[in-house]
CSV table of C-alpha atoms and ligand atoms in Angstrom, one decimal:
chain,number,residue,atom,x,y,z
A,278,MET,CA,29.9,26.4,12.5
A,279,PRO,CA,31.1,28.9,15.0
A,280,LEU,CA,34.7,29.9,15.9
A,281,ASN,CA,35.7,27.8,18.7
A,282,VAL,CA,37.7,29.9,21.2
A,283,GLY,CA,40.2,28.5,24.0
A,284,LEU,CA,40.6,31.2,26.8
A,285,VAL,CA,43.8,31.1,28.7
A,286,GLY,CA,43.4,33.3,31.9
A,287,ALA,CA,40.1,33.5,33.6
A,288,GLY,CA,40.5,36.5,35.8
A,289,MET,CA,38.9,40.1,35.5
A,290,ILE,CA,39.2,40.6,31.8
A,291,GLY,CA,39.2,36.9,30.9
A,292,ALA,CA,36.0,36.4,32.4
A,293,ASP,CA,34.7,39.7,30.9
A,294,HIS,CA,35.8,38.6,27.4
A,295,ALA,CA,34.1,35.2,27.8
A,296,ARG,CA,30.8,36.9,29.0
A,297,ARG,CA,31.2,39.1,25.8
A,298,ILE,CA,31.6,36.3,23.4
A,299,ALA,CA,28.7,34.5,24.7
A,300,ALA,CA,26.4,37.7,24.9
A,301,SER,CA,27.4,39.9,22.1
A,302,VAL,CA,29.9,38.3,19.5
A,303,PRO,CA,28.1,36.5,16.8
A,304,GLY,CA,30.0,33.5,15.2
A,305,ALA,CA,32.0,32.5,17.9
A,306,ARG,CA,31.8,30.4,21.3
A,307,VAL,CA,34.2,29.7,24.0
A,308,ALA,CA,35.1,26.0,23.7
A,309,ALA,CA,37.8,25.7,26.4
A,310,VAL,CA,39.2,27.5,29.4
A,311,THR,CA,42.3,27.4,31.3
A,312,ASP,CA,43.8,29.0,34.5
A,313,ILE,CA,46.6,28.3,36.8
A,314,ASP,CA,43.7,28.9,39.3
A,315,PRO,CA,41.3,25.9,38.6
A,316,GLY,CA,38.4,27.3,40.5
A,317,ARG,CA,38.5,30.4,38.2
A,318,ALA,CA,38.6,28.2,35.1
A,319,ALA,CA,35.7,26.2,36.4
A,320,ALA,CA,33.6,29.4,37.1
A,321,VAL,CA,34.1,30.8,33.8
A,322,ALA,CA,33.7,27.6,31.8
A,323,ALA,CA,30.4,27.0,33.7
A,324,SER,CA,29.2,30.5,32.8
A,325,CYS,CA,29.7,30.0,29.1
A,326,GLY,CA,29.1,26.2,28.5
A,327,ALA,CA,32.8,25.6,27.9
A,328,ARG,CA,34.9,22.8,29.1
A,329,THR,CA,38.2,23.2,31.2
A,330,ALA,CA,41.5,22.4,30.2
A,331,ALA,CA,44.7,21.7,32.4
A,332,SER,CA,47.2,24.3,30.8
A,333,ASP,CA,47.6,26.6,28.0
A,334,ARG,CA,49.6,24.1,26.0
A,335,GLU,CA,46.3,21.6,26.1
A,336,VAL,CA,44.1,24.5,25.0
A,337,VAL,CA,46.5,25.4,22.0
A,338,GLY,CA,46.7,21.9,21.0
A,339,SER,CA,43.3,20.9,21.2
A,340,GLY,CA,41.6,19.9,17.9
A,341,GLU,CA,38.6,21.6,19.2
A,342,VAL,CA,40.0,24.8,19.5
A,343,ASP,CA,40.1,27.2,16.2
A,344,ALA,CA,41.7,30.4,17.9
A,345,VAL,CA,43.2,31.4,21.2
A,346,LEU,CA,42.4,34.4,23.5
A,347,VAL,CA,45.0,35.0,26.1
A,348,ALA,CA,44.2,36.9,29.3
A,349,SER,CA,46.6,35.6,31.7
A,350,TRP,CA,49.3,37.4,33.7
A,351,GLY,CA,51.4,39.5,31.3
A,352,PRO,CA,54.6,37.4,31.9
A,353,ALA,CA,52.7,34.2,30.7
A,354,HIS,CA,51.6,35.9,27.4
A,355,ALA,CA,54.7,35.4,25.1
A,356,GLY,CA,54.9,31.4,25.8
A,357,THR,CA,51.2,31.2,24.9
A,358,VAL,CA,51.2,33.4,22.0
A,359,LEU,CA,54.3,31.5,20.7
A,360,ALA,CA,52.6,28.2,21.1
A,361,ALA,CA,49.5,29.3,19.1
A,362,VAL,CA,51.6,30.8,16.4
A,363,ALA,CA,53.7,27.4,16.1
A,364,ALA,CA,50.3,25.8,15.9
A,365,GLY,CA,49.2,28.1,13.2
A,366,LYS,CA,46.4,29.2,15.2
A,367,PRO,CA,45.0,33.0,15.4
A,368,VAL,CA,45.6,34.6,18.9
A,369,PHE,CA,44.2,37.6,20.4
A,370,CYS,CA,46.5,38.5,23.3
A,371,GLU,CA,45.8,41.2,25.9
A,372,LYS,CA,48.3,43.9,26.5
A,373,PRO,CA,51.3,43.4,27.1
A,374,LEU,CA,52.1,41.1,24.1
A,375,ALA,CA,55.1,40.1,26.2
A,376,THR,CA,57.1,41.7,29.2
A,377,THR,CA,60.3,42.1,27.3
A,378,ALA,CA,61.1,43.5,23.9
A,379,GLU,CA,63.4,40.6,23.2
A,380,ASP,CA,60.1,38.3,23.5
A,381,CYS,CA,58.1,40.3,21.3
A,382,LEU,CA,60.8,40.3,18.6
A,383,LYS,CA,60.5,36.2,19.0
A,384,ILE,CA,56.7,36.6,18.4
A,385,ILE,CA,57.3,39.0,15.3
A,386,GLU,CA,59.8,36.3,13.7
A,387,ALA,CA,57.7,33.4,14.3
A,388,GLU,CA,54.5,35.1,12.9
A,389,ARG,CA,56.6,36.4,9.7
A,390,ALA,CA,58.0,32.6,9.4
A,391,SER,CA,54.4,31.6,9.3
A,392,GLY,CA,53.6,33.8,6.2
A,393,ARG,CA,50.6,35.5,7.7
A,394,ARG,CA,49.3,37.6,10.4
A,395,LEU,CA,48.2,35.5,13.3
A,396,VAL,CA,48.6,37.8,16.2
A,397,GLN,CA,46.2,40.5,17.4
A,398,VAL,CA,47.0,42.6,20.6
A,399,GLY,CA,44.2,44.0,22.9
A,400,PHE,CA,44.7,47.7,22.4
A,401,MET,CA,41.2,48.3,22.4
A,402,ARG,CA,41.4,52.2,22.4
A,403,ARG,CA,41.7,52.0,18.7
A,404,TYR,CA,38.1,50.9,18.8
A,405,ASP,CA,36.5,53.5,20.6
A,406,THR,CA,34.3,55.7,18.9
A,407,GLY,CA,35.7,59.0,20.5
A,408,TYR,CA,39.4,57.8,19.7
A,409,ARG,CA,38.1,57.2,16.1
A,410,ALA,CA,36.8,60.5,15.6
A,411,LEU,CA,39.8,62.0,16.8
A,412,LYS,CA,42.0,60.1,14.4
A,413,ARG,CA,39.6,61.0,11.6
A,414,LEU,CA,40.0,64.7,12.5
A,415,VAL,CA,43.9,64.5,12.7
A,416,GLY,CA,44.3,62.5,9.3
A,417,GLY,CA,41.7,64.9,7.7
A,418,GLY,CA,44.0,67.9,8.2
A,419,ARG,CA,41.3,70.1,9.8
A,420,LEU,CA,43.6,70.7,12.9
A,421,GLY,CA,46.7,71.5,10.7
A,422,GLU,CA,50.2,69.8,11.6
A,423,PRO,CA,49.9,68.0,15.1
A,424,LEU,CA,52.2,69.8,17.4
A,425,MET,CA,51.3,68.4,21.0
A,426,VAL,CA,49.1,65.8,22.5
A,427,HIS,CA,48.0,66.0,26.2
A,428,CYS,CA,46.8,62.9,27.9
A,429,VAL,CA,45.4,62.0,31.3
A,430,HIS,CA,44.8,58.5,32.5
A,431,ARG,CA,43.5,58.1,36.0
A,432,ASN,CA,42.2,55.2,38.1
A,433,ALA,CA,40.2,55.6,41.3
A,434,SER,CA,42.7,53.5,43.3
A,435,ALA,CA,45.5,51.0,42.7
A,436,PRO,CA,45.8,47.7,44.8
A,437,GLU,CA,49.0,47.0,46.9
A,438,GLU,CA,50.7,44.9,44.3
A,439,TYR,CA,50.6,47.8,41.6
A,440,ARG,CA,54.4,48.9,41.6
A,441,THR,CA,56.0,52.3,40.1
A,442,GLU,CA,56.9,50.7,36.8
A,443,MET,CA,53.2,49.4,36.3
A,444,ALA,CA,52.3,53.1,35.7
A,445,VAL,CA,54.2,52.8,32.5
A,446,HIS,CA,53.6,49.2,31.1
A,447,ASP,CA,50.1,48.5,32.6
A,448,THR,CA,48.5,52.0,32.4
A,449,ALA,CA,50.6,54.5,30.3
A,450,VAL,CA,51.0,51.5,27.6
A,451,HIS,CA,47.4,52.3,26.5
A,452,GLU,CA,48.5,56.0,25.8
A,453,MET,CA,51.7,54.9,24.0
A,454,ASP,CA,49.7,52.8,21.7
A,455,ALA,CA,46.8,55.5,21.0
A,456,VAL,CA,49.5,58.1,20.3
A,457,ARG,CA,51.4,56.0,18.0
A,458,TRP,CA,48.2,55.0,15.9
A,459,LEU,CA,46.6,58.7,16.2
A,460,LEU,CA,49.6,60.4,14.8
A,461,ASP,CA,50.8,57.4,12.6
A,462,ASP,CA,54.2,58.1,14.1
A,463,GLU,CA,56.5,56.1,16.2
A,464,ILE,CA,57.6,57.2,19.9
A,465,ALA,CA,61.6,58.2,19.8
A,466,SER,CA,61.9,58.9,23.5
A,467,ALA,CA,60.1,58.7,26.9
A,468,GLN,CA,60.9,60.6,30.1
A,469,VAL,CA,59.2,60.2,33.2
A,470,LEU,CA,59.1,62.9,36.2
A,471,PHE,CA,57.7,62.4,39.6
A,472,PRO,CA,55.6,65.0,40.9
A,473,LYS,CA,54.5,65.4,44.6
A,474,ARG,CA,53.1,62.2,45.8
A,475,THR,CA,49.6,61.7,46.9
A,476,ARG,CA,49.0,60.6,50.5
A,477,ASN,CA,46.1,58.1,49.1
A,478,ARG,CA,48.7,55.4,48.2
A,479,PHE,CA,50.6,52.5,49.5
A,480,GLU,CA,53.9,53.6,50.6
A,481,HIS,CA,56.2,51.8,47.9
A,482,LEU,CA,54.3,53.6,44.9
A,483,GLN,CA,55.2,56.9,43.3
A,484,ASP,CA,51.8,58.4,42.1
A,485,PRO,CA,51.1,60.3,40.2
A,486,GLN,CA,53.6,60.3,37.3
A,487,PHE,CA,54.2,62.8,34.5
A,488,MET,CA,55.5,61.2,31.3
A,489,LEU,CA,56.6,62.9,28.1
A,490,PHE,CA,57.0,61.3,24.8
A,491,GLY,CA,59.1,62.6,22.1
A,492,MET,CA,57.5,61.4,18.7
A,493,GLU,CA,59.8,60.7,15.7
A,494,SER,CA,58.0,63.5,13.8
A,495,GLY,CA,58.9,66.0,16.7
A,496,VAL,CA,55.3,66.1,18.1
A,497,SER,CA,55.5,66.3,22.0
A,498,VAL,CA,53.0,64.0,24.0
A,499,ASP,CA,52.5,64.5,27.9
A,500,VAL,CA,50.7,62.0,30.1
A,501,GLU,CA,49.5,62.4,33.6
A,502,VAL,CA,49.2,58.9,35.2
A,503,PHE,CA,47.4,59.1,38.5
A,504,VAL,CA,46.2,55.7,39.9
A,505,ASN,CA,44.8,56.6,43.4
A,506,CYS,CA,42.8,59.9,42.2
A,507,ARG,CA,39.8,58.6,44.1
A,508,TYR,CA,36.9,60.1,42.3
A,509,GLY,CA,36.5,57.5,39.5
A,510,TYR,CA,38.2,56.4,36.0
A,511,GLU,CA,39.0,59.1,33.4
A,512,ILE,CA,40.8,59.1,30.4
A,513,ARG,CA,41.4,62.4,28.5
A,514,CYS,CA,43.3,63.1,25.3
A,515,GLU,CA,43.6,66.5,23.4
A,516,VAL,CA,45.4,67.1,20.0
A,517,VAL,CA,46.8,70.2,19.6
A,518,GLY,CA,47.4,71.3,15.9
A,519,GLU,CA,48.6,74.4,14.1
A,520,SER,CA,45.2,75.5,13.3
A,521,GLY,CA,42.9,73.8,15.8
A,522,THR,CA,42.5,71.4,18.7
A,523,ALA,CA,40.2,68.4,19.3
A,524,GLU,CA,39.5,66.6,22.5
A,525,LEU,CA,37.9,63.2,23.4
A,526,PRO,CA,34.2,63.5,24.0
A,527,PRO,CA,33.0,62.7,27.6
A,528,PRO,CA,31.4,59.4,27.9
A,529,PRO,CA,27.9,59.7,27.4
A,530,GLY,CA,25.7,59.8,30.6
A,531,PRO,CA,22.6,61.3,31.8
A,532,ALA,CA,22.8,65.2,33.0
A,533,VAL,CA,21.0,65.3,36.4
A,534,ARG,CA,19.5,68.6,37.7
A,535,SER,CA,18.6,68.0,41.5
A,536,ALA,CA,19.1,69.9,44.3
A,537,ALA,CA,20.2,73.1,42.8
A,538,ARG,CA,22.9,71.1,41.0
A,539,LEU,CA,23.7,70.1,37.4
A,540,SER,CA,25.9,66.8,37.3
A,541,THR,CA,26.9,63.9,35.2
A,542,PRO,CA,28.2,60.6,36.5
A,543,VAL,CA,31.9,59.7,36.7
A,544,LEU,CA,32.7,56.2,35.6
A,545,GLN,CA,34.3,54.0,38.1
A,546,ASP,CA,36.6,51.5,35.9
A,547,TRP,CA,37.9,50.8,32.2
A,548,LYS,CA,35.3,47.8,32.0
A,549,ASP,CA,32.5,50.6,31.8
A,550,ARG,CA,34.6,53.4,29.8
A,551,PHE,CA,35.5,50.9,27.1
A,552,ALA,CA,32.7,48.4,27.0
A,553,ASP,CA,31.9,49.4,23.4
A,554,ALA,CA,35.6,49.2,22.3
A,555,TYR,CA,36.0,45.8,24.0
A,556,ASP,CA,33.0,44.4,22.0
A,557,ALA,CA,34.3,45.9,18.9
A,558,GLU,CA,37.9,44.7,19.1
A,559,ILE,CA,36.7,41.2,20.1
A,560,ARG,CA,34.0,40.9,16.9
A,561,GLU,CA,36.9,42.1,14.6
A,562,TRP,CA,39.3,39.6,16.0
A,563,VAL,CA,36.7,36.7,15.6
A,564,MET,CA,35.9,37.8,11.9
A,565,ALA,CA,39.6,37.8,11.0
A,566,ALA,CA,40.3,34.6,12.9
A,567,ALA,CA,37.3,32.7,11.2
A,568,GLU,CA,39.4,33.8,8.0
A,569,GLY,CA,42.7,32.2,9.7
A,570,THR,CA,44.2,35.4,10.1
A,571,ALA,CA,44.4,38.6,12.5
A,572,ALA,CA,43.3,42.2,11.9
A,573,GLY,CA,44.0,45.4,14.2
A,574,PRO,CA,47.1,46.1,16.7
A,575,SER,CA,49.6,43.9,15.3
A,576,ALA,CA,52.6,42.1,17.0
A,577,TRP,CA,54.6,45.2,15.7
A,578,ASP,CA,52.4,47.4,17.7
A,579,GLY,CA,53.1,45.2,20.7
A,580,TYR,CA,56.8,45.5,20.2
A,581,ALA,CA,56.5,49.1,19.8
A,582,ALA,CA,54.9,49.6,23.0
A,583,ALA,CA,57.4,47.3,24.8
A,584,VAL,CA,60.4,49.3,23.7
A,585,ALA,CA,58.7,52.6,24.8
A,586,CYS,CA,58.0,51.0,28.1
A,587,ASP,CA,61.5,50.0,28.5
A,588,ALA,CA,62.6,53.5,27.8
A,589,ALA,CA,60.0,55.1,30.4
A,590,VAL,CA,61.0,52.4,32.9
A,591,ARG,CA,64.7,53.4,32.5
A,592,SER,CA,63.8,56.9,32.7
A,593,GLN,CA,61.9,56.4,36.1
A,594,ARG,CA,65.6,55.7,37.5
A,595,THR,CA,67.6,58.3,35.6
A,596,GLY,CA,65.1,61.1,35.2
A,597,GLU,CA,66.3,61.8,31.8
A,598,ALA,CA,64.7,61.4,28.3
A,599,GLU,CA,65.7,57.8,27.1
A,600,PRO,CA,65.5,56.8,23.5
A,601,THR,CA,63.5,53.8,22.6
A,602,GLY,CA,65.9,52.8,19.7
A,603,ILE,CA,62.8,51.5,17.8
A,604,GLY,CA,64.0,50.5,14.2
A,605,PRO,CA,62.0,50.5,11.0
A,606,ARG,CA,58.7,48.5,10.8
A,607,PRO,CA,59.2,45.7,8.6
A,608,ASP,CA,57.0,45.6,5.3
A,609,PHE,CA,55.0,42.5,6.9
A,610,TYR,CA,53.3,45.0,9.1
A,611,ALA,CA,52.8,47.9,6.8
B,88,LIG,P1,43.6,39.2,36.7
B,88,LIG,O1,44.8,38.7,37.7
B,88,LIG,O2,42.3,39.2,37.4
B,88,LIG,O3,43.6,37.7,35.8
B,88,LIG,C1,44.8,37.1,35.2
B,88,LIG,C2,44.4,35.6,35.4
B,88,LIG,O4,45.3,34.8,34.7
B,88,LIG,C3,44.4,34.8,36.8
B,88,LIG,O5,43.1,34.3,37.0
B,88,LIG,C4,45.5,34.2,37.0
B,88,LIG,O6,45.4,32.8,37.8
B,88,LIG,C5,45.6,33.6,35.5
B,88,LIG,N1,47.1,33.2,35.2
B,88,LIG,C6,48.3,33.7,35.4
B,88,LIG,N2,49.2,33.1,35.0
B,88,LIG,C7,48.5,32.0,34.1
B,88,LIG,C8,49.2,31.0,33.3
B,88,LIG,N3,50.3,30.7,32.9
B,88,LIG,N4,48.2,30.0,32.7
B,88,LIG,C9,46.8,30.4,32.9
B,88,LIG,N5,46.5,31.3,33.6
B,88,LIG,C10,47.1,32.2,34.2
B,88,LIG,O7,44.1,40.2,35.6
B,88,LIG,P2,43.4,40.9,34.7
B,88,LIG,O8,43.1,42.3,35.2
B,88,LIG,O9,42.4,40.1,34.0
B,88,LIG,O10,44.4,41.0,33.5
B,88,LIG,C11,44.9,40.2,32.6
B,88,LIG,C12,45.5,40.5,31.4
B,88,LIG,O11,44.8,41.4,30.9
B,88,LIG,C13,46.9,41.5,31.9
B,88,LIG,O12,47.7,41.4,31.0
B,88,LIG,C14,46.4,42.9,31.9
B,88,LIG,O13,47.5,43.8,31.6
B,88,LIG,C15,45.3,42.9,30.9
B,88,LIG,N6,44.3,43.9,31.0
B,88,LIG,C16,43.8,44.7,29.8
B,88,LIG,C17,43.0,45.6,30.1
B,88,LIG,C18,42.6,46.5,28.9
B,88,LIG,O14,41.9,47.5,29.1
B,88,LIG,N7,42.8,46.1,27.7
B,88,LIG,C19,42.2,45.5,31.3
B,88,LIG,C20,42.6,45.0,32.3
B,88,LIG,C21,43.6,43.7,32.1
B,89,LIG,C1,44.5,47.9,33.5
B,89,LIG,O1,45.2,46.8,33.4
B,89,LIG,C2,44.0,48.4,32.1
B,89,LIG,O2,44.6,48.0,31.0
B,89,LIG,C3,43.2,49.4,32.0
B,89,LIG,O3,42.8,49.9,30.8
B,89,LIG,C4,43.9,50.7,32.7
B,89,LIG,O4,43.2,51.8,32.6
B,89,LIG,C5,44.5,50.5,34.1
B,89,LIG,O5,45.3,51.5,34.5
B,89,LIG,C6,45.1,49.3,34.0
B,89,LIG,O6,45.6,48.9,35.3
């Protein structure tokens, strides 16, 4: 029997996950789809042979749904995740787990009370082969003690509704999770600096931004976020250790020699850059959900990212390094 997935949110990534489950995830099917825009729900449901549902609560409560995939708007995530946990159903939640640290803590409490892991957060970089190779190098000791991590996160362009804070909780949140995981460390403080602004932006937006995270171990992380770089989508990460450095490999692409030039393509968005990672995270989720539990990035990781985001957004106002105030990780999430 396949795992019957209920999809909440049929926008860009919800539609992509529905297609992925139908095309490349064995052992699962999308059974029900809901969206506050019924037209979107109907289109995605039709694309994968599912039925539509009127609300997230109907999806969660349906006897036909074994597990829930949340790809709605961030502020709606916590309500759906809490309902799924209360129903004892495994739930995959796109980032952010919740838009406030308080809501993340409510999810953690509910999950711990249920006695088993039910929540996986969509930090897909942990499934990217390049990031995995970096993590093996860091853990294997070949670079020596890590000292610094340099990261770049560029998008070709950002829509008008993209606000200055979103550079933190929509975009840099991936680096926050990636460095915590790479270094097996927590972010102790976050600072955001505002460099000269690009003219290729909507007036209200500060772009680019430069972020500095102080890790509990003392490692320093810098992140350039530039969401109107124009030329494409680019993710870079270099770990500098006491005896060596390692950086993410460039995404594969043909090297073209033509008209006296050697060139390789630049990917245009996250869907292409992390396609394999999204496939792998959803496959792992389905396998764990079929056993009634969850794997991968946890509710604790969602919480850790939320407190780091809060500190960075505070720093956007103060310009100072702001403490995250993260406490010890509960044994439940060891
Ligand atoms: P989107 O705006 O294209 O889609 C969101 C959809 O959710 C819309 O169709 C909207 O109508 C629907 N929605 C909003 N509130 C709802 C509710 N209460 N119930 C049901 N449906 C609701 O956005 P998107 O780009 O698909 O992003 C969705 C989520 O996925 C966001 O949290 C975003 O941060 C995350 N995301 C993650 C990645 C990644 O790389 N992991 C990439 C893109 C988006
Ligand atoms: C988007 O929501 C994502 O999560 C992408 O991975 C990220 O690169 C982009 O900046 C965000 O807007």
